[in-house]
Tab-separated table of N, CA and C in Angstrom:
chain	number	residue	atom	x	y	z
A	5	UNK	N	-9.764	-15.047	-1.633
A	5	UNK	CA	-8.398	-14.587	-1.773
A	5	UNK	C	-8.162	-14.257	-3.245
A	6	UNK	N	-8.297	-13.023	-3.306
A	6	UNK	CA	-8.292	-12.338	-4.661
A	6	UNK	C	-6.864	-12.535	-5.606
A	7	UNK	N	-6.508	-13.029	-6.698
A	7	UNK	CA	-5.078	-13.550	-7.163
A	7	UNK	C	-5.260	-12.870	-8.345
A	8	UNK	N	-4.445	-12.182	-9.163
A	8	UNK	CA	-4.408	-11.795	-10.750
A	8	UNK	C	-2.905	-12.527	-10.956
A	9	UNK	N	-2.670	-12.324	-12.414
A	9	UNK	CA	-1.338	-12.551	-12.621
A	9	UNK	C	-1.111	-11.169	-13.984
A	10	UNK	N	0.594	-10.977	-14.233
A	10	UNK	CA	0.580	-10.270	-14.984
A	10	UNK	C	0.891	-10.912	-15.791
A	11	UNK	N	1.224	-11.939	-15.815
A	11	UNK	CA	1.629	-12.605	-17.546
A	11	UNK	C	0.823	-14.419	-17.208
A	12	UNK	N	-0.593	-14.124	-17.405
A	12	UNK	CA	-1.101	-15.404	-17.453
A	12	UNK	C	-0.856	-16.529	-18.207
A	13	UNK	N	-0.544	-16.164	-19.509
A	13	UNK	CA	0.310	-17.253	-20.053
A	13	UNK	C	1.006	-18.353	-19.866
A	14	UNK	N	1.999	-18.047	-18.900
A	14	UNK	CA	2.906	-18.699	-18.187
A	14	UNK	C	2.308	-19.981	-17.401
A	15	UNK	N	0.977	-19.320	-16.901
A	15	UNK	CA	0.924	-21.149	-16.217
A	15	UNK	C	0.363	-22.231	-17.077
A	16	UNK	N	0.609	-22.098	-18.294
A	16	UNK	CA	0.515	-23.653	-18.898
A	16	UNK	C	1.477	-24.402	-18.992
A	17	UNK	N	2.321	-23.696	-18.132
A	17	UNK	CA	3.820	-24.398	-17.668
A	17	UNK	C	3.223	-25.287	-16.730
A	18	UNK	N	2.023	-24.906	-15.907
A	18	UNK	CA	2.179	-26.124	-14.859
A	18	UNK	C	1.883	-27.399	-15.501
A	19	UNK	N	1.087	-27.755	-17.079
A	19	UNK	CA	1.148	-29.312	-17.234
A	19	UNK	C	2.014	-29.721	-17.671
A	20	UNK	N	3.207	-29.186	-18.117
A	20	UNK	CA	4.124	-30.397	-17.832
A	20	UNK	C	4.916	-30.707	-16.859
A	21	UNK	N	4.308	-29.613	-15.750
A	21	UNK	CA	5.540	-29.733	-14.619
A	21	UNK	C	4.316	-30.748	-13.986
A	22	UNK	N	3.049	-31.169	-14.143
A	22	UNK	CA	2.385	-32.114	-13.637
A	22	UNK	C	2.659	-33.400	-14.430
A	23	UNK	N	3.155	-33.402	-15.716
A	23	UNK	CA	3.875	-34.453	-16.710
A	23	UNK	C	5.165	-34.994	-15.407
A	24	UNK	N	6.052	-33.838	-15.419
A	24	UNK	CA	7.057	-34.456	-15.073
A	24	UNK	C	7.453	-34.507	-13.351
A	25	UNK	N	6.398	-34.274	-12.824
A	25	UNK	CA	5.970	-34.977	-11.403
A	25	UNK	C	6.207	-36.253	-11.184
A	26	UNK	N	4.536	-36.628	-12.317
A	26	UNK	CA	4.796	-38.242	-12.764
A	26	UNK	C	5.555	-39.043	-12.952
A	27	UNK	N	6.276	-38.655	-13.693
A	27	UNK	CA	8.145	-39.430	-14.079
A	27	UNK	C	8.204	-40.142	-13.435
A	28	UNK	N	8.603	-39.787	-11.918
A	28	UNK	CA	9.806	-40.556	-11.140
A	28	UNK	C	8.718	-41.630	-10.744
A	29	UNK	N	7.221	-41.263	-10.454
A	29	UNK	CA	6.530	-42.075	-9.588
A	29	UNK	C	6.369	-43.548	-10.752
A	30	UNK	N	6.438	-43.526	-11.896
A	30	UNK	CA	6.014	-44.622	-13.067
A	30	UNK	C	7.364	-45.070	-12.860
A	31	UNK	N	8.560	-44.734	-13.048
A	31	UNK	CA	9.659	-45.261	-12.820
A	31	UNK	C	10.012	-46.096	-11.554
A	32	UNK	N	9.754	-45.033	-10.621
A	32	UNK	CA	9.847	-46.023	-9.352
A	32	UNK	C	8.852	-47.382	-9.195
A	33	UNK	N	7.590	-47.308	-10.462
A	33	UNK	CA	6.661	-48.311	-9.647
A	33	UNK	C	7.203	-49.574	-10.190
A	34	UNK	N	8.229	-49.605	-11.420
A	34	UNK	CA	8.465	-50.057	-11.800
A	34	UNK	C	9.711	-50.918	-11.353
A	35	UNK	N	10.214	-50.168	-10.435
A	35	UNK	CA	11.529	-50.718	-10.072
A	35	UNK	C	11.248	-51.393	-8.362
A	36	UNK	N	10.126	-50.961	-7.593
A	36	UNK	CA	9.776	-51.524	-6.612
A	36	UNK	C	8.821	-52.667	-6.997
A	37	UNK	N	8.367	-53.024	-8.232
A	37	UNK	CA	7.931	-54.076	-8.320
A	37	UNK	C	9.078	-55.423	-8.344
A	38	UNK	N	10.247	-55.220	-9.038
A	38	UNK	CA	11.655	-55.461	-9.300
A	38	UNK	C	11.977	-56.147	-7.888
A	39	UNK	N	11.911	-55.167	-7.246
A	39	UNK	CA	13.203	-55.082	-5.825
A	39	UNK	C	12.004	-55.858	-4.752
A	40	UNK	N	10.703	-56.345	-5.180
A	40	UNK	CA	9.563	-56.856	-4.052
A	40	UNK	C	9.932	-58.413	-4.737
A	41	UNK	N	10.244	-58.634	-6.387
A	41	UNK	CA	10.434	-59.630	-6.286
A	41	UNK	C	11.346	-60.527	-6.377
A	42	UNK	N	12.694	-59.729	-5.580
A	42	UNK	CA	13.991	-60.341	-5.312
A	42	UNK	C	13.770	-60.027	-3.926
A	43	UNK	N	12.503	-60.336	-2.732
A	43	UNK	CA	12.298	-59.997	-1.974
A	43	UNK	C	12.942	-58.791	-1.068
A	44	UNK	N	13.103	-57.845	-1.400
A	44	UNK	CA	13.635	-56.704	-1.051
A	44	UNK	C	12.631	-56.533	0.498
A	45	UNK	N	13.345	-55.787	1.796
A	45	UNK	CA	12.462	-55.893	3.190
A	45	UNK	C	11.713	-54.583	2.795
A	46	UNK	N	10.734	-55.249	3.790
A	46	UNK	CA	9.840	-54.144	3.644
A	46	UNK	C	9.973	-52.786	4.655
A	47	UNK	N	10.710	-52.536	5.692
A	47	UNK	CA	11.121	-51.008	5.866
A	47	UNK	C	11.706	-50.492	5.218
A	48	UNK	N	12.835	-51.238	4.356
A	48	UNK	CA	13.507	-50.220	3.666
A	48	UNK	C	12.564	-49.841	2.454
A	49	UNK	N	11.385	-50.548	1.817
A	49	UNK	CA	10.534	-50.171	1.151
A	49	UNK	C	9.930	-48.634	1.449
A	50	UNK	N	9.319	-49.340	2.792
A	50	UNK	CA	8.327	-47.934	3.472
A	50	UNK	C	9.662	-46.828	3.571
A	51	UNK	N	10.762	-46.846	3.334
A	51	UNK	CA	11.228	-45.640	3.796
A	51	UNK	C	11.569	-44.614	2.300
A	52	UNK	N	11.986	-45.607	1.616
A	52	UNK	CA	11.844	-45.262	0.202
A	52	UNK	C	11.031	-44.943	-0.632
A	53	UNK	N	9.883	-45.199	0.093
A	53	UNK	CA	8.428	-44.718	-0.265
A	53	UNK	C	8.498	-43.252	0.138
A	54	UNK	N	8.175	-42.967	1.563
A	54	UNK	CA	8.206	-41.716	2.103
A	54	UNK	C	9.029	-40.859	1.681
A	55	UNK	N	10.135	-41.036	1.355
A	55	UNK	CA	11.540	-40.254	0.813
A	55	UNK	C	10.980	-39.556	-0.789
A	56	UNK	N	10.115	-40.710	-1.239
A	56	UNK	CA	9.885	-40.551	-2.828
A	56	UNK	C	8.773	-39.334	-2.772
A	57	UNK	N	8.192	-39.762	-1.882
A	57	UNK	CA	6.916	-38.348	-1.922
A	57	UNK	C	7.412	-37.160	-1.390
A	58	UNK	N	7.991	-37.100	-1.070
A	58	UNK	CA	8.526	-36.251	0.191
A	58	UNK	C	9.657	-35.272	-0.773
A	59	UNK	N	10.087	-36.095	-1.580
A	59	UNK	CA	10.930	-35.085	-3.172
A	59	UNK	C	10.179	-35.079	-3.842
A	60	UNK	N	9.256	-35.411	-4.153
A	60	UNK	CA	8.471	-35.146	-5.290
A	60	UNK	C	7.305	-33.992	-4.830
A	61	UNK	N	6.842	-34.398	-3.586
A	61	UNK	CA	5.939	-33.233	-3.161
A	61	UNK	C	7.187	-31.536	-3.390
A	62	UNK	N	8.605	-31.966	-3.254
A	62	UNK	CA	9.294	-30.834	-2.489
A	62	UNK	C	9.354	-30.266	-3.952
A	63	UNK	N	10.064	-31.119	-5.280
A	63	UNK	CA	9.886	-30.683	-6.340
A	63	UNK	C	8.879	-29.786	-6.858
A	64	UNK	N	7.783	-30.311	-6.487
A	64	UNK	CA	6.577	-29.843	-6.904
A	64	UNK	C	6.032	-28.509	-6.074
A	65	UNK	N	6.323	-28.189	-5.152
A	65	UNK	CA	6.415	-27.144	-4.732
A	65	UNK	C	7.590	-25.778	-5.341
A	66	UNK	N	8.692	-26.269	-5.386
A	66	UNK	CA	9.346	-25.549	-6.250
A	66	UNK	C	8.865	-25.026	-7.466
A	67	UNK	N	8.749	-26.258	-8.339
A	67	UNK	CA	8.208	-25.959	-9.493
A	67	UNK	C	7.135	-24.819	-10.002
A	68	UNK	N	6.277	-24.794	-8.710
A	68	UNK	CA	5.044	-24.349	-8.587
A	68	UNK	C	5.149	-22.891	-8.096
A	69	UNK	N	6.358	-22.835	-7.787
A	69	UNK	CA	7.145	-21.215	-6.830
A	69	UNK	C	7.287	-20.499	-8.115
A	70	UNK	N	8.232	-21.213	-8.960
A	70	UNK	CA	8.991	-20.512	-9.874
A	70	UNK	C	7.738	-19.843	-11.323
A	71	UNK	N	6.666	-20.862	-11.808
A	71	UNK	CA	5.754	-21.084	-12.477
A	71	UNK	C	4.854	-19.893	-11.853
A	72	UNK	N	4.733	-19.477	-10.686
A	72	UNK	CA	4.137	-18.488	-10.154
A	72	UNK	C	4.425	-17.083	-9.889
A	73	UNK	N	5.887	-17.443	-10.018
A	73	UNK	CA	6.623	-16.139	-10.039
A	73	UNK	C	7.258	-15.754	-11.227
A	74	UNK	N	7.008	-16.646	-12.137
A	74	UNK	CA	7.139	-16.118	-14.081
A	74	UNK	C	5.873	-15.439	-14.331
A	75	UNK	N	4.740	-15.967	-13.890
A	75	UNK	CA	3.301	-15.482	-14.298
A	75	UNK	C	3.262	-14.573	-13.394
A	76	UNK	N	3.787	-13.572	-12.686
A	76	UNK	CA	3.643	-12.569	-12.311
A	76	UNK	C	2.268	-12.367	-10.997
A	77	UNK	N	2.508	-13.389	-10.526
A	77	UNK	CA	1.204	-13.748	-9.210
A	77	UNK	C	1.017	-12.975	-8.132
A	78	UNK	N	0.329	-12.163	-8.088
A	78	UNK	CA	0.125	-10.901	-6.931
A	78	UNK	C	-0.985	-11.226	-5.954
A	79	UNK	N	-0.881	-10.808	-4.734
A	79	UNK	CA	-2.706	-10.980	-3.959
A	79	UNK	C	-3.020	-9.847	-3.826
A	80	UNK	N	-4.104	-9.791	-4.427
A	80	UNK	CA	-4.621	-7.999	-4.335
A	80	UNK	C	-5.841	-8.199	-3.348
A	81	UNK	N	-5.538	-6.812	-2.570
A	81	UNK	CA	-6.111	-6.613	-1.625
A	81	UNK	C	-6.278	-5.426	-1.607
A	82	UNK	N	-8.137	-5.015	-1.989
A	82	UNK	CA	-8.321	-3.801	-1.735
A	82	UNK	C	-8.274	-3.276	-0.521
A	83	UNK	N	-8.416	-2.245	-0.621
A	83	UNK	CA	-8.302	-0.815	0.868
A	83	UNK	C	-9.186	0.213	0.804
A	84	UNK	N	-9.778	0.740	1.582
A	84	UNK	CA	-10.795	1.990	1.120
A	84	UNK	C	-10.106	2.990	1.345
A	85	UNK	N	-8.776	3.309	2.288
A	85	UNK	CA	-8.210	4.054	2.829
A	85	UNK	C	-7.069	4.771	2.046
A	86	UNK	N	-6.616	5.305	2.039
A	86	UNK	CA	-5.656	6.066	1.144
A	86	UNK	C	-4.983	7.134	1.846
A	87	UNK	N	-3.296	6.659	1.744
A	87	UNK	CA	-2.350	7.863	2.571
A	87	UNK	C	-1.944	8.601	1.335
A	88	UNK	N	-1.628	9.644	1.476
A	88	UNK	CA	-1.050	10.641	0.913
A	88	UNK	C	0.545	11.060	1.060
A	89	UNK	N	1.639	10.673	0.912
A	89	UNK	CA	2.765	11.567	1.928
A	89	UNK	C	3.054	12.621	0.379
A	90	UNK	N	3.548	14.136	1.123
A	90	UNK	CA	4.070	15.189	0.466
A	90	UNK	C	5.061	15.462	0.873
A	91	UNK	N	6.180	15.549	-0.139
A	91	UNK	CA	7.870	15.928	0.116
A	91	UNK	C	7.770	16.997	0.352
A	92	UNK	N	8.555	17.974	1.322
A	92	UNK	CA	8.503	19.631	1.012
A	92	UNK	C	9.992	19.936	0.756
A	93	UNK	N	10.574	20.690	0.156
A	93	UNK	CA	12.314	21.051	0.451
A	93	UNK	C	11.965	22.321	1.093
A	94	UNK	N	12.875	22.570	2.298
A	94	UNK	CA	12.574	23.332	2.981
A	94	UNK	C	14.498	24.111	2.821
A	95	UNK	N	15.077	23.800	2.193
A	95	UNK	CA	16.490	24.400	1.644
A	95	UNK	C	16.546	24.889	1.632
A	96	UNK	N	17.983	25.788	1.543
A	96	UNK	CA	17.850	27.279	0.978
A	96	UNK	C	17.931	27.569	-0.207
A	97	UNK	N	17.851	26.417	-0.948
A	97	UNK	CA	18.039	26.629	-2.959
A	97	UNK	C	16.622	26.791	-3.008
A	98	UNK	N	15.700	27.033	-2.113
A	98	UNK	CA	14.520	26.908	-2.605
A	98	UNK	C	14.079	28.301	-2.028
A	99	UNK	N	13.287	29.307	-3.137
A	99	UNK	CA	12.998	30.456	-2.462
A	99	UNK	C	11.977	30.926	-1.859
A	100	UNK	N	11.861	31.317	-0.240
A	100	UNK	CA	10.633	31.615	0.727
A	100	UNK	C	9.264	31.465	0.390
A	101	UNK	N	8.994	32.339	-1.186
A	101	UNK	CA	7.662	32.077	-1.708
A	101	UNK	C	7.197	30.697	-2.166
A	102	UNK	N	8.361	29.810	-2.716
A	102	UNK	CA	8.053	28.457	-3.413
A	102	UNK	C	7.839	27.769	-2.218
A	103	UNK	N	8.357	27.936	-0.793
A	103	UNK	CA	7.855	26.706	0.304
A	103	UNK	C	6.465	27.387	0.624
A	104	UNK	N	6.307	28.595	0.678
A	104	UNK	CA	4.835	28.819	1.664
A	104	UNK	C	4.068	28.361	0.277
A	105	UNK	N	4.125	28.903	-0.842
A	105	UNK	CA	3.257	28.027	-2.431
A	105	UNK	C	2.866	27.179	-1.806
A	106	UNK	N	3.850	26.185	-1.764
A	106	UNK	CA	3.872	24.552	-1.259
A	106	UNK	C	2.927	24.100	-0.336
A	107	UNK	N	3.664	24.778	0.971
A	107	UNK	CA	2.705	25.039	2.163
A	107	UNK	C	1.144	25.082	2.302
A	108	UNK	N	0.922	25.859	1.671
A	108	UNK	CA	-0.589	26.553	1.078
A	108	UNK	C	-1.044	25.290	0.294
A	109	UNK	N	-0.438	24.641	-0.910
A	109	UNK	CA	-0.756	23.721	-1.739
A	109	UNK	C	-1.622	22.464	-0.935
A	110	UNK	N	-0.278	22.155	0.195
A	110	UNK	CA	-0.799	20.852	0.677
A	110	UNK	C	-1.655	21.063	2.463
A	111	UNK	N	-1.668	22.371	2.441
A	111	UNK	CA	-2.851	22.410	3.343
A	111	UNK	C	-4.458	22.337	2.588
A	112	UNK	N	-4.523	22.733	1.639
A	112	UNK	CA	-5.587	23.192	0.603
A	112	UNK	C	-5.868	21.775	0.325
A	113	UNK	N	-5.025	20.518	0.097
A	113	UNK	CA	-5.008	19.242	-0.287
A	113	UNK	C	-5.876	18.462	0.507
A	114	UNK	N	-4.874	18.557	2.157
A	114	UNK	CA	-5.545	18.064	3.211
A	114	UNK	C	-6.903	18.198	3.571
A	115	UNK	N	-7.224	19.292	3.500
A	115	UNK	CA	-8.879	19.783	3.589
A	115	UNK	C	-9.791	19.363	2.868
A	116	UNK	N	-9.058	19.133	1.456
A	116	UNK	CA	-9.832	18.497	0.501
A	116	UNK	C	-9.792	16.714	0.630
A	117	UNK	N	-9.328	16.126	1.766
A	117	UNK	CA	-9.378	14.564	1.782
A	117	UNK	C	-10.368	14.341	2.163
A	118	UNK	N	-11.154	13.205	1.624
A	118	UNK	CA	-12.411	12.472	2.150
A	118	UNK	C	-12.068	12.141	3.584
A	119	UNK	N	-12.770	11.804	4.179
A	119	UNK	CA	-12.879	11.312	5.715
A	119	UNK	C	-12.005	9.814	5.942
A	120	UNK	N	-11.616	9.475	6.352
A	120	UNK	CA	-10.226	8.164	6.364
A	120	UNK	C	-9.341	8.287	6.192
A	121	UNK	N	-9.338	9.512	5.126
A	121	UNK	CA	-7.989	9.515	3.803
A	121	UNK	C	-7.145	9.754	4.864
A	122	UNK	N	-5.589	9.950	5.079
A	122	UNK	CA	-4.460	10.056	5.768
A	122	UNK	C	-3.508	10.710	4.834
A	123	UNK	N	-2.698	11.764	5.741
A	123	UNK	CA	-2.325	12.548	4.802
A	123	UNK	C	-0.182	12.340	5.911
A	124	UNK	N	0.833	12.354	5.262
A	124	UNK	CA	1.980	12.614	5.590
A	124	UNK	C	2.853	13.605	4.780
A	125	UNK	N	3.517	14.116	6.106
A	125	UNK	CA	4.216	15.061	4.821
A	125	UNK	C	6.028	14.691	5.410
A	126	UNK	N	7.001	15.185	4.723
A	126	UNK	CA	8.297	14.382	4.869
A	126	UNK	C	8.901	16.064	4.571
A	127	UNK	N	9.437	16.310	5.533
A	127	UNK	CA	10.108	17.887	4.803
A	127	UNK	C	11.850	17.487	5.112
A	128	UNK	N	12.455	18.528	4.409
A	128	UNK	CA	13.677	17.636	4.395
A	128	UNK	C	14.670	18.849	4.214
A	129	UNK	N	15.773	19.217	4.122
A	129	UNK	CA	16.398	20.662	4.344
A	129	UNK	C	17.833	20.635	5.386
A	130	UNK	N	18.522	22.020	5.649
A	130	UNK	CA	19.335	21.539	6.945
A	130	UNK	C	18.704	21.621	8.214
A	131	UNK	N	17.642	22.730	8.572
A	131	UNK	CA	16.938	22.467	9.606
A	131	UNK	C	15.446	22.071	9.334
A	132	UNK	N	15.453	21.085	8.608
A	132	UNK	CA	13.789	20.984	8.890
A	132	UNK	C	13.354	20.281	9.935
């Protein structure tokens, strides 16, 4: 899965957003050691546990959104294939010789596409 970025720079933002992941978890270990020995129960432990990862994973996903979308994070995915579309104005501000020009132009185009290539054309006018 092919990834570039346009402004690589940017992700040395992720160590401190891996700094401040940490935070809450050193804080909390500190305060469930506290609350285990004023015997605090143990579901409400386990639930406060789960809750803690569960924001911190969610944080950290955020974090990791935004950090990815400053660094300009694309998935490139080549194609061998290649469409073409050609506008035509088919108007009447436009004069008879300049559409068949045209005409002529992007038939001459088409002929000239490699084999796959795909070609559209979009004409546009009061009756096109």
């Amino acid at each position: 899965m092919p990834i570039s970025f346009t402004n690589p720079s940017v992700l040395w933002l992720l160590l401190p957003l891996l700094g401040l992941l940490s935070l809450p978890s050193i804080e909390r270990a500190g305060r469930a050691s506290a609350t285990a020995a004023r015997g605090g129960l143990q579901t409400l432990r386990r639930a406060a546990t789960t809750r803690h990862w569960l924001g911190t994973a969610l944080r950290g996903l955020i974090g990791l959104g935004l950090i990815l979308a400053l660094s300009g994070a694309r998935w490139v995915q080549s194609v061998a294939d290649l469409t073409t579309v050609f506008v035509l104005d088919l108007s009447d501000s436009v004069p008879a010789e300049e559409q068949e020009r045209a005409e002529t132009f992007i038939r001459q185009a088409v002929a000239a596409m490699p084999d796959g290539d795909r070609a559209a054309i979009v004409a546009f006018g009061e009756e096109a």
